[in-house]
Coordinates of C-alpha atoms in Angstrom, one line a residue:
M346 CA -20.2 -5.0 -0.2
P347 CA -19.9 -1.3 -0.8
I348 CA -16.5 -0.2 -2.2
V349 CA -14.8 3.2 -1.8
Q350 CA -11.5 4.4 -3.3
T351 CA -9.0 5.4 -0.6
N352 CA -5.3 5.9 -0.5
G353 CA -4.8 4.3 -4.0
I354 CA -6.9 1.2 -3.4
N355 CA -10.5 0.0 -3.6
M356 CA -11.6 -0.8 -0.1
A357 CA -14.6 -2.9 0.9
Y358 CA -16.6 -2.3 4.0
E359 CA -19.9 -3.2 5.7
E360 CA -22.1 -1.0 7.9
R361 CA -24.1 -2.3 10.8
G362 CA -26.4 -0.4 13.2
S363 CA -26.9 3.4 13.6
G364 CA -25.7 6.1 15.9
D365 CA -22.2 7.4 16.6
P366 CA -19.7 5.6 14.3
V367 CA -17.3 2.9 15.4
I368 CA -14.5 2.0 13.0
C369 CA -13.6 -1.7 13.4
I370 CA -10.2 -2.8 12.2
M371 CA -9.4 -6.6 12.1
G372 CA -6.2 -8.5 12.3
V373 CA -3.9 -10.3 9.8
T374 CA -5.7 -12.6 7.2
A375 CA -9.1 -11.6 8.7
P376 CA -11.8 -9.7 6.8
G377 CA -14.3 -7.4 8.5
A378 CA -16.9 -10.1 8.8
V379 CA -14.8 -11.7 11.6
W380 CA -16.2 -8.9 13.8
E381 CA -19.6 -10.6 13.7
A382 CA -19.8 -11.8 17.3
H383 CA -19.0 -8.3 18.6
A384 CA -20.9 -6.3 16.0
Q385 CA -24.1 -8.0 17.1
A386 CA -23.6 -6.2 20.5
W387 CA -22.2 -2.9 19.3
E388 CA -24.7 -2.3 16.5
K389 CA -27.4 -1.9 19.1
H390 CA -25.8 1.4 20.1
F391 CA -23.4 2.5 17.3
R392 CA -23.0 2.7 13.5
C393 CA -20.3 0.0 13.1
I394 CA -18.0 0.2 10.0
L395 CA -16.4 -3.2 9.4
G396 CA -13.6 -2.7 6.9
D397 CA -11.8 -5.4 4.9
N398 CA -8.1 -4.4 5.4
R399 CA -5.7 -3.8 2.5
G400 CA -4.7 -7.3 1.4
V401 CA -7.8 -9.3 2.4
G402 CA -11.4 -10.0 1.7
S403 CA -13.0 -7.8 -1.1
T404 CA -10.4 -5.0 -0.7
D405 CA -7.5 -4.7 -3.2
K406 CA -4.4 -6.8 -2.5
P407 CA -1.5 -4.9 -4.0
E408 CA 2.1 -6.1 -3.7
G409 CA 3.7 -5.2 -0.4
P410 CA 5.2 -4.5 1.9
Y411 CA 2.4 -2.6 3.7
T412 CA 3.0 -0.4 6.8
T413 CA 0.6 0.3 9.7
A414 CA 0.8 4.0 8.7
M415 CA -0.3 3.2 5.2
M416 CA -3.2 1.1 6.5
A417 CA -4.2 3.9 8.9
D418 CA -4.4 6.3 6.0
D419 CA -6.6 3.8 4.2
Y420 CA -9.1 4.1 7.1
A421 CA -8.7 7.9 7.3
G422 CA -9.7 8.0 3.6
L423 CA -12.6 5.6 4.2
M424 CA -13.9 7.9 7.0
D425 CA -13.7 10.9 4.6
K426 CA -15.6 9.1 1.9
L427 CA -18.3 8.1 4.4
G428 CA -18.5 11.7 5.8
I429 CA -17.3 10.6 9.2
K430 CA -15.4 13.4 10.9
K431 CA -14.6 11.6 14.1
A432 CA -15.2 8.1 15.4
R433 CA -14.4 5.6 18.1
V434 CA -12.0 3.0 16.8
V435 CA -11.6 -0.6 17.8
G436 CA -8.6 -2.6 16.5
C437 CA -7.7 -6.3 17.0
S438 CA -4.1 -7.5 16.7
L439 CA -2.8 -6.0 13.5
G440 CA -5.9 -3.8 13.5
S441 CA -4.9 -2.5 17.0
V442 CA -1.5 -1.2 15.7
V443 CA -3.2 0.3 12.7
A444 CA -5.6 2.0 15.2
Q445 CA -2.5 3.4 17.1
Q446 CA -1.3 4.9 13.8
L447 CA -4.7 6.4 13.1
A448 CA -4.7 8.1 16.5
L449 CA -1.2 9.4 15.9
R450 CA -1.5 10.4 12.3
H451 CA -5.1 11.6 12.4
P452 CA -5.8 12.6 16.0
D453 CA -8.8 14.8 15.1
K454 CA -10.5 11.7 13.6
V455 CA -10.2 9.5 16.7
Q456 CA -12.5 10.1 19.7
S457 CA -11.4 7.0 21.6
A458 CA -9.7 3.7 20.9
I459 CA -9.9 0.1 22.1
L460 CA -6.6 -1.7 21.4
M461 CA -7.0 -5.5 21.5
C462 CA -3.9 -7.8 21.8
T463 CA -1.7 -4.9 20.8
W464 CA 2.0 -4.1 20.8
A465 CA 4.3 -1.1 20.3
R466 CA 7.2 -3.1 18.9
Q467 CA 8.2 -6.6 18.2
D468 CA 11.1 -8.5 19.9
R469 CA 13.1 -11.4 18.5
F470 CA 10.5 -13.9 19.7
G471 CA 7.7 -11.9 18.0
L472 CA 9.6 -11.6 14.7
Y473 CA 10.4 -15.3 14.8
T474 CA 6.7 -16.1 15.3
W475 CA 5.6 -13.9 12.4
Q476 CA 8.2 -15.3 10.1
H477 CA 7.1 -18.8 11.0
L478 CA 3.5 -17.8 10.3
M479 CA 4.5 -16.6 6.8
N480 CA 6.3 -19.8 6.1
C481 CA 3.3 -21.9 7.2
K482 CA 1.0 -19.8 5.0
A483 CA 3.3 -20.4 2.0
T484 CA 3.7 -24.1 2.4
M485 CA 0.5 -25.5 4.1
R486 CA -2.9 -26.3 2.7
P487 CA -5.5 -23.7 3.8
E488 CA -7.1 -25.9 6.4
V489 CA -3.8 -27.0 7.8
F490 CA -2.7 -23.4 8.2
M491 CA -6.1 -22.7 9.9
Q492 CA -5.4 -25.5 12.3
Y493 CA -2.0 -24.0 13.2
V494 CA -3.6 -20.6 13.7
Q495 CA -6.2 -22.1 16.0
M496 CA -3.4 -23.7 18.1
L497 CA -1.7 -20.3 18.3
I498 CA -4.7 -18.1 19.3
F499 CA -6.8 -20.4 21.6
T500 CA -6.0 -21.7 25.0
K501 CA -6.8 -25.0 26.8
P502 CA -10.3 -24.1 28.1
W503 CA -11.5 -23.4 24.6
F504 CA -10.2 -26.8 23.4
D505 CA -11.8 -28.5 26.4
N506 CA -15.3 -27.0 25.6
D507 CA -17.2 -29.4 23.3
D508 CA -19.1 -26.6 21.5
C509 CA -16.0 -24.6 20.9
W510 CA -14.1 -27.7 19.7
N511 CA -16.9 -28.6 17.3
N512 CA -16.9 -25.1 16.0
M513 CA -13.2 -25.3 15.3
Q514 CA -13.6 -28.5 13.4
N515 CA -16.4 -27.0 11.3
D516 CA -14.1 -24.0 10.6
L517 CA -11.5 -26.4 9.3
K518 CA -14.0 -28.1 7.0
S519 CA -15.3 -24.8 5.7
T520 CA -11.7 -23.6 5.0
A521 CA -10.9 -26.8 3.1
I522 CA -13.9 -26.4 0.7
G523 CA -14.3 -22.6 0.9
A524 CA -13.5 -19.7 -1.4
A525 CA -10.0 -18.9 -2.5
P526 CA -7.9 -18.0 0.5
Q527 CA -5.9 -14.8 1.0
P528 CA -3.0 -14.8 -1.4
V529 CA 0.4 -15.5 0.1
H530 CA 1.8 -12.2 -1.1
A531 CA -1.0 -10.3 0.6
M532 CA -0.5 -12.1 3.9
E533 CA 3.2 -11.4 3.7
A534 CA 2.6 -7.8 3.0
Q535 CA 0.3 -7.5 6.1
A536 CA 2.8 -9.4 8.2
A537 CA 5.5 -6.9 7.2
A538 CA 3.3 -4.1 8.5
A539 CA 3.0 -6.0 11.8
M540 CA 6.7 -6.8 12.1
N541 CA 8.0 -3.3 11.3
H542 CA 5.5 -1.4 13.5
N543 CA 7.3 0.6 16.2
T544 CA 5.5 3.4 18.1
L545 CA 7.2 2.9 21.4
N546 CA 8.5 6.5 21.5
E547 CA 5.3 8.0 20.0
L548 CA 2.6 6.4 22.3
K549 CA 2.9 9.4 24.7
N550 CA 1.4 11.5 21.9
I551 CA -1.9 9.6 21.8
K552 CA -4.3 11.9 23.7
C553 CA -7.7 10.3 23.3
P554 CA -9.1 7.8 25.8
V555 CA -7.7 4.3 25.3
L556 CA -8.6 0.8 26.6
V557 CA -5.9 -1.8 26.1
I558 CA -7.4 -5.2 26.5
G559 CA -5.9 -8.7 26.1
G560 CA -5.4 -12.2 27.5
K561 CA -2.7 -13.1 30.1
N562 CA -1.9 -16.4 28.3
D563 CA -1.5 -14.9 24.8
A564 CA 1.3 -16.8 23.1
F565 CA 1.2 -14.6 20.0
T566 CA 1.3 -11.1 21.5
P567 CA 2.4 -11.8 25.1
R568 CA 1.0 -9.7 28.0
W569 CA 4.1 -7.6 28.3
M570 CA 3.2 -6.1 24.9
S571 CA -0.2 -4.9 26.1
E572 CA 1.3 -3.7 29.4
E573 CA 4.0 -1.7 27.5
V574 CA 1.4 0.0 25.3
A575 CA -0.9 0.8 28.3
A576 CA 2.1 2.2 30.2
G577 CA 3.1 4.4 27.3
I578 CA -0.3 6.0 26.6
P579 CA -1.2 8.7 29.2
G580 CA -4.3 7.7 31.2
A581 CA -4.8 4.4 29.3
D582 CA -7.0 1.7 30.9
L583 CA -5.7 -1.9 30.9
H584 CA -7.7 -5.1 31.3
L585 CA -6.1 -8.6 30.9
Y586 CA -8.2 -11.7 31.1
D587 CA -7.1 -14.7 33.2
N588 CA -6.8 -18.0 31.3
A589 CA -7.3 -16.5 27.9
G590 CA -5.1 -16.1 24.8
H591 CA -4.9 -14.1 21.6
A592 CA -8.5 -14.9 20.9
F593 CA -9.6 -13.7 24.4
H594 CA -12.4 -11.7 22.8
W595 CA -14.1 -15.0 21.8
E596 CA -12.9 -17.0 24.8
C597 CA -14.4 -14.4 27.1
L598 CA -17.2 -13.2 24.9
S599 CA -19.8 -13.0 27.7
D600 CA -17.7 -10.4 29.5
F601 CA -15.9 -8.8 26.5
N602 CA -19.0 -7.6 24.7
P603 CA -20.7 -5.8 27.6
R604 CA -17.4 -4.5 29.0
T605 CA -16.4 -2.9 25.7
T606 CA -19.9 -1.7 24.9
E607 CA -20.0 0.1 28.3
W608 CA -16.5 1.6 27.8
L609 CA -17.4 2.8 24.3
L610 CA -20.6 4.4 25.6
K611 CA -18.6 6.3 28.2
H612 CA -15.9 7.4 25.9

């Protein structure tokens, strides 16, 4: 993977497709390759930049804590190194709050933004969940931690589908025998960014077009979080999927890919 120096770290990224740029920012523990199911659709129309966030994949993993502002500056620097003056931005979970900060701190760089399973602030339940996630990461074997994450992000229809179930089992096997997992310190540093993120009083300053999208049955970032963000950003669009959770973008892939592609083409 190509590497650039940005904001004091070496950051890895992948490019897919051609056209106007789309910066894709993934969630906690997830490298840019996790965008694969969506990049296959978007790369037909756009130059997709899939970054490995600070703390994961082939990007540097310095000691934390990290902040969403810091991670947004990482991506601003990546854009500068790639000669990208302005781009559409898509962020998922932790990536969505980094995208918020990118739009707030570097508004001239963001043409539009899709915020997936997003939040403006955490409440006690959210902080409790993040703390438990960190405890599990520190104490569980990688494949057992992966099993817990699957239970957290997928909903019953996904478990009931034979193909989806088999894919989950294969993911567990791959995790058990795969490459070295994300270090605990890096996951905790990313989690700190997620837990301390609070833009509730700043959302009104985001002026670019925004689509907030999520699942109504999300147990990790409940729907009120998406609704609060959409209400706080002037003119933001909101779409919440029925019977879908934190991983709604995979659970509802056949609708999500064309829906987001159409929105990006318009904005």
